[in-house]
CSV table of C-alpha atoms in Angstrom, one decimal:
chain,number,residue,atom,x,y,z
A,1,ASP,CA,5.3,-6.2,-13.5
A,2,ALA,CA,5.2,-2.7,-13.4
A,3,GLY,CA,4.0,-3.2,-9.1
A,4,VAL,CA,0.8,-1.0,-7.4
A,5,ILE,CA,0.3,1.9,-9.1
A,6,GLN,CA,-1.8,4.8,-7.2
A,7,SER,CA,-2.3,8.7,-8.6
A,8,PRO,CA,-2.4,11.1,-8.2
A,9,ARG,CA,1.3,11.1,-5.9
A,10,HIS,CA,0.6,14.0,-4.4
A,11,GLU,CA,-2.7,16.4,-4.2
A,12,VAL,CA,-3.6,19.4,-2.4
A,13,THR,CA,-7.3,20.2,-1.9
A,14,GLU,CA,-9.8,22.7,0.0
A,15,MET,CA,-12.4,21.4,2.5
A,16,GLY,CA,-15.5,20.4,1.1
A,17,GLN,CA,-13.6,19.5,-2.4
A,18,GLU,CA,-14.5,16.2,-3.5
A,19,VAL,CA,-11.1,14.0,-4.1
A,20,THR,CA,-10.6,10.9,-5.8
A,21,LEU,CA,-7.4,8.5,-4.9
A,22,ARG,CA,-6.9,6.0,-8.2
A,23,CYS,CA,-4.9,2.2,-8.3
A,24,LYS,CA,-4.4,-0.3,-10.4
A,25,PRO,CA,-2.7,-3.6,-8.6
A,26,ILE,CA,-0.5,-6.3,-9.8
A,27,SER,CA,-1.8,-8.1,-12.9
A,28,GLY,CA,-3.5,-11.4,-11.9
A,29,HIS,CA,-3.9,-10.8,-7.9
A,30,ASP,CA,-7.2,-11.6,-6.5
A,31,TYR,CA,-7.0,-9.1,-3.4
A,32,LEU,CA,-6.8,-5.3,-2.8
A,33,PHE,CA,-6.1,-3.1,-0.3
A,34,TRP,CA,-6.6,0.5,0.8
A,35,TYR,CA,-4.8,1.7,3.6
A,36,ARG,CA,-4.6,5.6,5.2
A,37,GLN,CA,-1.4,6.3,7.3
A,38,THR,CA,-0.8,9.2,9.7
A,39,MET,CA,1.8,10.4,12.1
A,40,MET,CA,-1.1,10.1,15.5
A,41,ARG,CA,-2.7,6.7,14.2
A,42,GLY,CA,-0.3,4.5,12.5
A,43,LEU,CA,-0.7,2.6,9.2
A,44,GLU,CA,-4.6,1.8,9.3
A,45,LEU,CA,-6.6,-0.6,6.8
A,46,LEU,CA,-9.6,1.7,5.4
A,47,ILE,CA,-11.2,-1.3,3.3
A,48,TYR,CA,-10.1,-4.5,1.3
A,49,PHE,CA,-11.7,-6.1,-2.2
A,50,ASN,CA,-11.6,-10.0,-2.8
A,51,ASN,CA,-12.3,-10.5,-6.3
A,52,ASN,CA,-13.7,-7.0,-7.0
A,53,VAL,CA,-16.1,-7.9,-4.1
A,54,PRO,CA,-15.8,-5.5,-1.1
A,55,ILE,CA,-14.9,-7.9,1.9
A,56,ASP,CA,-14.9,-5.5,5.3
A,57,ASP,CA,-15.1,-1.8,4.9
A,58,SER,CA,-15.3,-1.7,9.0
A,59,GLY,CA,-12.2,0.3,8.8
A,60,MET,CA,-13.7,3.5,6.2
A,61,PRO,CA,-14.0,6.1,8.6
A,62,GLU,CA,-17.5,7.6,7.8
A,63,ASP,CA,-20.1,8.4,5.1
A,64,ARG,CA,-17.8,10.4,3.4
A,65,PHE,CA,-15.9,7.5,2.0
A,66,SER,CA,-16.5,5.0,-0.7
A,67,ALA,CA,-14.4,2.9,-2.2
A,68,LYS,CA,-15.2,0.7,-5.7
A,69,MET,CA,-13.6,-2.0,-7.6
A,70,PRO,CA,-15.2,-2.0,-11.2
A,71,ASN,CA,-12.9,-4.9,-12.8
A,72,ALA,CA,-9.2,-6.0,-11.7
A,73,SER,CA,-6.9,-4.1,-12.8
A,74,PHE,CA,-8.9,-0.9,-10.8
A,75,SER,CA,-9.8,0.9,-7.9
A,76,THR,CA,-10.9,4.2,-6.3
A,77,LEU,CA,-11.4,5.3,-3.1
A,78,LYS,CA,-13.8,8.6,-3.2
A,79,ILE,CA,-14.2,11.2,-0.4
A,80,GLN,CA,-16.5,14.0,-1.0
A,81,PRO,CA,-16.7,16.4,0.8
A,82,SER,CA,-13.2,16.4,2.1
A,83,GLU,CA,-11.8,18.2,5.8
A,84,PRO,CA,-8.3,18.6,6.5
A,85,ARG,CA,-8.3,15.7,9.0
A,86,ASP,CA,-8.3,13.5,5.6
A,87,SER,CA,-5.0,14.1,5.5
A,88,ALA,CA,-2.6,11.4,5.1
A,89,VAL,CA,-0.6,9.0,2.8
A,90,TYR,CA,-3.0,6.9,1.4
A,91,PHE,CA,-1.8,3.3,0.0
A,92,CYS,CA,-3.0,0.7,-2.6
A,93,ALA,CA,-2.1,-2.7,-1.5
A,94,SER,CA,-2.6,-5.7,-4.1
A,95,SER,CA,-1.8,-10.0,-3.3
A,96,TRP,CA,-2.7,-13.4,-5.0
A,97,THR,CA,-4.1,-15.8,-2.3
A,98,SER,CA,-4.2,-19.3,-3.0
A,99,GLY,CA,-5.2,-22.1,-1.3
A,100,GLY,CA,-6.2,-20.3,2.0
A,101,ALA,CA,-2.6,-19.5,2.0
A,102,THR,CA,-1.3,-16.0,3.1
A,103,ASP,CA,0.4,-14.2,0.7
A,104,THR,CA,2.6,-11.4,0.7
A,105,GLN,CA,1.3,-7.4,0.1
A,106,TYR,CA,2.8,-5.2,-2.4
A,107,PHE,CA,2.4,-1.7,-2.1
A,108,GLY,CA,1.9,1.2,-4.2
A,109,PRO,CA,4.0,4.2,-3.7
A,110,GLY,CA,1.5,6.0,-2.0
A,111,THR,CA,-0.8,9.1,-2.5
A,112,ARG,CA,-0.4,12.3,-0.2
A,113,LEU,CA,-3.9,13.8,0.3
A,114,THR,CA,-3.6,17.6,1.4
A,115,VAL,CA,-7.2,18.9,2.6
A,116,LEU,CA,-6.3,23.0,3.1
B,1,GLY,CA,-8.1,-9.0,19.0
B,2,ASP,CA,-5.3,-9.1,17.5
B,3,SER,CA,-2.7,-7.1,18.0
B,4,VAL,CA,1.4,-5.8,17.3
B,5,THR,CA,3.3,-4.0,19.5
B,6,GLN,CA,6.8,-3.2,19.0
B,7,MET,CA,9.1,-1.1,20.4
B,8,GLU,CA,9.0,2.6,19.9
B,9,GLY,CA,11.2,4.6,18.0
B,10,PRO,CA,13.4,6.2,16.4
B,11,VAL,CA,16.3,4.2,17.0
B,12,THR,CA,19.7,5.6,16.4
B,13,LEU,CA,22.8,4.0,16.1
B,14,SER,CA,26.2,4.2,14.1
B,15,GLU,CA,26.7,2.3,10.6
B,16,GLU,CA,28.1,-1.5,11.8
B,17,ALA,CA,26.6,-1.6,14.2
B,18,PHE,CA,24.4,-4.6,15.5
B,19,LEU,CA,20.3,-3.6,15.6
B,20,THR,CA,17.6,-5.7,17.1
B,21,ILE,CA,14.1,-4.0,17.0
B,22,ASN,CA,11.2,-5.8,19.1
B,23,CYS,CA,8.1,-6.8,18.3
B,24,THR,CA,5.7,-8.9,20.5
B,25,TYR,CA,1.9,-10.4,19.3
B,26,THR,CA,-1.2,-11.2,21.1
B,27,ALA,CA,-3.0,-13.7,19.0
B,28,THR,CA,-5.3,-16.8,19.2
B,29,GLY,CA,-3.4,-19.4,17.2
B,30,TYR,CA,-0.5,-19.4,15.4
B,31,PRO,CA,-0.2,-16.4,12.7
B,32,SER,CA,2.0,-15.6,9.3
B,33,LEU,CA,4.6,-13.3,10.7
B,34,PHE,CA,5.9,-10.7,8.5
B,35,TRP,CA,9.0,-7.4,8.3
B,36,TYR,CA,7.8,-4.7,6.5
B,37,VAL,CA,10.9,-1.8,5.9
B,38,GLN,CA,8.9,2.0,4.4
B,39,TYR,CA,12.0,4.3,3.2
B,40,PRO,CA,11.4,7.6,3.2
B,41,GLY,CA,9.0,8.8,0.2
B,42,GLU,CA,8.2,5.3,-0.5
B,43,GLY,CA,5.7,2.3,0.0
B,44,LEU,CA,5.5,-0.7,2.4
B,45,GLN,CA,7.9,-3.3,1.1
B,46,LEU,CA,8.2,-6.5,2.2
B,47,LEU,CA,11.6,-7.8,4.3
B,48,LEU,CA,10.8,-11.0,6.0
B,49,LYS,CA,7.7,-12.8,6.4
B,50,ALA,CA,7.4,-17.1,8.9
B,51,THR,CA,4.9,-18.6,8.4
B,52,LYS,CA,5.0,-20.9,11.3
B,53,ALA,CA,6.8,-21.2,15.4
B,54,ASP,CA,10.9,-21.7,15.3
B,55,ASP,CA,11.2,-20.5,10.9
B,56,LYS,CA,13.2,-18.0,10.2
B,57,GLY,CA,13.6,-15.5,7.9
B,58,SER,CA,16.3,-13.6,6.5
B,59,ASN,CA,16.7,-11.3,3.7
B,60,LYS,CA,19.4,-8.0,3.3
B,61,GLY,CA,21.1,-8.7,6.1
B,62,PHE,CA,18.5,-9.0,8.7
B,63,GLU,CA,16.6,-11.7,10.3
B,64,ALA,CA,13.8,-12.8,12.6
B,65,THR,CA,12.6,-16.5,14.2
B,66,TYR,CA,8.8,-17.0,15.1
B,67,ARG,CA,9.5,-17.8,18.4
B,68,LYS,CA,5.8,-19.0,19.7
B,69,GLU,CA,6.4,-19.8,23.1
B,70,THR,CA,7.5,-16.2,23.3
B,71,THR,CA,4.5,-14.7,21.0
B,72,SER,CA,7.9,-12.7,20.1
B,73,PHE,CA,9.6,-11.6,16.0
B,74,HIS,CA,13.0,-9.7,16.8
B,75,LEU,CA,14.3,-7.8,13.8
B,76,GLU,CA,18.3,-8.2,14.0
B,77,LYS,CA,20.9,-7.6,11.5
B,78,GLY,CA,24.8,-8.0,12.6
B,79,SER,CA,26.1,-5.1,10.7
B,80,VAL,CA,23.4,-1.9,9.9
B,81,GLN,CA,24.5,0.8,6.6
B,82,VAL,CA,23.1,4.1,6.9
B,83,SER,CA,21.0,2.6,3.8
B,84,ASP,CA,19.1,0.5,6.6
B,85,SER,CA,18.1,4.3,8.0
B,86,ALA,CA,14.0,3.4,7.9
B,87,VAL,CA,10.8,2.7,9.4
B,88,TYR,CA,10.3,-0.8,10.1
B,89,PHE,CA,6.8,-2.7,10.7
B,90,CYS,CA,6.0,-5.9,11.9
B,91,ALA,CA,3.3,-7.4,11.3
B,92,LEU,CA,0.8,-10.8,11.4
B,93,SER,CA,-1.7,-12.3,9.0
B,94,TRP,CA,-3.7,-15.2,8.7
B,95,GLY,CA,-3.9,-17.9,6.5
B,96,GLY,CA,-7.0,-17.6,4.1
B,97,TYR,CA,-7.3,-14.1,4.8
B,98,SER,CA,-4.8,-12.0,4.0
B,99,THR,CA,-5.4,-8.8,6.1
B,100,LEU,CA,-2.3,-7.5,7.7
B,101,THR,CA,-2.4,-6.6,11.5
B,102,PHE,CA,1.0,-3.7,12.2
B,103,GLY,CA,2.6,-2.2,14.8
B,104,LYS,CA,3.0,1.1,14.9
B,105,GLY,CA,6.0,1.4,13.2
B,106,THR,CA,10.1,1.7,14.4
B,107,MET,CA,12.3,4.5,13.0
B,108,LEU,CA,15.9,3.5,12.6
B,109,LEU,CA,18.2,6.5,11.8
B,110,VAL,CA,21.9,4.9,11.3
B,111,SER,CA,24.8,7.7,11.1
B,112,PRO,CA,28.1,7.4,9.7
C-alpha cells in the first residue's frame, strides 16, 4: 500500500488567500484524522471522521477552518481566509478500528504551510 | 481530562549510550499506550504499543512496559545509534474511539 498521501507537501501563500490541503487515506481505513503541529502548541487534533462522517471538530481553531470527506478515499482541510498564525505542518492520519478495538494511526508525510 | 507528560528535551547522547525517555499519563481507567517516532521532515510512525497493564511493547531495540501502578510507559533502548535521532511522542488512546492524546514530544540527538 502507498500509505497515507497528502498534497501538496509544501504550500506558501499570502494572508487572506484560501488554502486547501488534501489527503488520501489508506484503503479500507474507516477513521481519518487531521492534526496540526507547531513548535509552540505541539501536535493538536483538529477534526476526525468515521466512515466519512465528522465525529468531533472541537479542535478546529475557528470558523476559518473547515474539513470535508466526500468519500472514503479523499478528504480536504480548507482555511479561508488564511492568516500568518496558521503557518504549521498539517498531518492527515488514518486507522482501521474493528469491534471497538483501538488500532494504530498511520500518518501522512504532512503539508508544511507558510502564510506570509 | 486525559493527559500525557513527557520529559523535556532535547536529550543528547553519544552513540551506544543507554536511552530512557520518561512518559507518565493521567486517565481514568486503562487506556492503550503508544510511542510514535518522527524523523526529520517526515510524519509520525508507530514505534511500539501496549494495550494492557504489564504488557511490554518492543520494536527496533526499543521497549516500554505499561505500568499501571506508576501510570508510566517509559521508553528505553540499550544502545542508541545516530539514526535514532528523532522526536519521540508518547500517546494514549481508548478502545472504541481511535483518538490519540499526545505528549509534547522529546527530541533525541545522538552524536557519533
